[in-house]
Amino acid sequence: MIRYTVTMGIRMVCIVLMLFVHGWWLLVCALGAILLPYFAVIAANVHGEQRTTPVLRPGAIELSRGAEAPHDRAARPETVTPDESARAGDGEDAR
């Protein structure tokens, strides 16, 4: 943004100087007034060195399929499906 503003400021000076100069200086100021907007846009769109560190993507989440820790097992209530309750009543003590 600063480069663009400086370049456009120089262009404005060229336009004003075109009113007061003659000869080759008029051509130089005219070329500056005509070509500087192009170079200002090119300079504004150039990405220089990044001043901040890039944000790193966190790693993937790994799902554990092994045995659960004892504290995790106690925190969750056991769920009983209808099939399990029917098997428990087939002659076994359902305690």
Coordinates of C-alpha atoms in Angstrom, one line a residue:
M1 CA 0.0 0.0 0.0
I2 CA 2.8 2.4 0.8
R3 CA 4.6 1.6 -2.5
Y4 CA 1.4 2.2 -4.4
T5 CA 0.8 5.5 -2.6
V6 CA 4.4 6.7 -3.2
T7 CA 4.2 5.8 -6.9
M8 CA 0.9 7.5 -7.4
G9 CA 2.3 10.6 -5.6
I10 CA 5.2 10.7 -8.1
R11 CA 2.6 10.5 -10.9
M12 CA 0.7 13.5 -9.5
V13 CA 4.0 15.4 -9.5
C14 CA 4.6 14.5 -13.1
I15 CA 1.1 15.7 -14.1
V16 CA 1.6 19.0 -12.3
L17 CA 5.1 19.4 -13.8
M18 CA 3.7 18.9 -17.3
L19 CA 2.1 22.4 -16.9
F20 CA 5.4 24.1 -16.3
V21 CA 8.1 22.3 -18.3
H22 CA 8.9 22.3 -22.1
G23 CA 10.8 20.1 -24.5
W24 CA 12.2 16.8 -23.5
W25 CA 11.1 17.3 -19.9
L26 CA 7.5 17.4 -21.0
L27 CA 7.9 14.0 -22.7
V28 CA 9.6 12.6 -19.5
C29 CA 6.7 13.9 -17.3
A30 CA 4.1 12.6 -19.8
L31 CA 5.6 9.2 -19.8
G32 CA 5.8 9.2 -16.0
A33 CA 2.1 10.2 -15.8
I34 CA 1.1 7.5 -18.3
L35 CA 3.3 4.5 -17.2
L36 CA 3.5 5.0 -13.5
P37 CA 0.0 3.6 -12.8
Y38 CA 0.9 0.3 -14.4
F39 CA 4.1 0.0 -12.4
A40 CA 2.3 1.0 -9.2
V41 CA -0.2 -1.8 -9.6
I42 CA 2.5 -4.3 -10.4
A43 CA 4.6 -3.2 -7.4
A44 CA 1.5 -3.3 -5.1
N45 CA 0.7 -6.9 -6.2
V46 CA 4.2 -8.2 -5.6
H47 CA 4.3 -10.2 -2.4
G48 CA 7.5 -9.6 -0.6
E49 CA 9.0 -11.5 2.3
Q50 CA 6.3 -12.5 4.8
R51 CA 6.9 -10.9 8.2
T52 CA 4.8 -13.2 10.2
T53 CA 5.3 -16.9 10.7
P54 CA 2.8 -19.1 8.8
V55 CA 0.1 -20.9 10.8
L56 CA 0.9 -24.6 11.0
R57 CA -1.9 -27.1 10.4
P58 CA -2.4 -29.4 13.4
G59 CA -1.7 -33.1 13.0
A60 CA -4.3 -35.7 12.3
I61 CA -6.3 -37.1 15.2
E62 CA -5.5 -40.7 15.9
L63 CA -8.4 -42.9 17.0
S64 CA -7.5 -45.5 19.6
R65 CA -8.9 -48.9 19.0
G66 CA -7.1 -50.6 21.8
A67 CA -8.1 -51.2 25.4
E68 CA -9.6 -48.2 27.1
A69 CA -8.1 -46.7 30.2
P70 CA -9.9 -47.7 33.5
H71 CA -10.9 -44.1 34.2
D72 CA -12.6 -43.8 30.8
R73 CA -14.5 -47.0 31.3
A74 CA -15.9 -45.9 34.7
A75 CA -17.0 -42.5 33.3
R76 CA -19.3 -44.0 30.7
P77 CA -22.3 -46.0 31.6
E78 CA -22.6 -49.5 30.2
T79 CA -25.2 -50.0 27.5
V80 CA -27.2 -53.1 27.3
T81 CA -28.7 -54.1 24.0
P82 CA -31.9 -56.3 23.9
D83 CA -29.8 -59.2 22.5
E84 CA -27.6 -59.3 25.6
S85 CA -30.4 -59.1 28.0
A86 CA -32.2 -62.0 26.3
R87 CA -29.0 -64.1 26.4
A88 CA -28.6 -63.4 30.1
G89 CA -32.1 -64.7 30.8
D90 CA -31.5 -68.0 29.0
G91 CA -30.7 -70.0 32.1
E92 CA -27.9 -67.9 33.4
D93 CA -28.1 -65.7 36.5
A94 CA -28.7 -62.2 35.2
R95 CA -26.8 -60.2 37.9

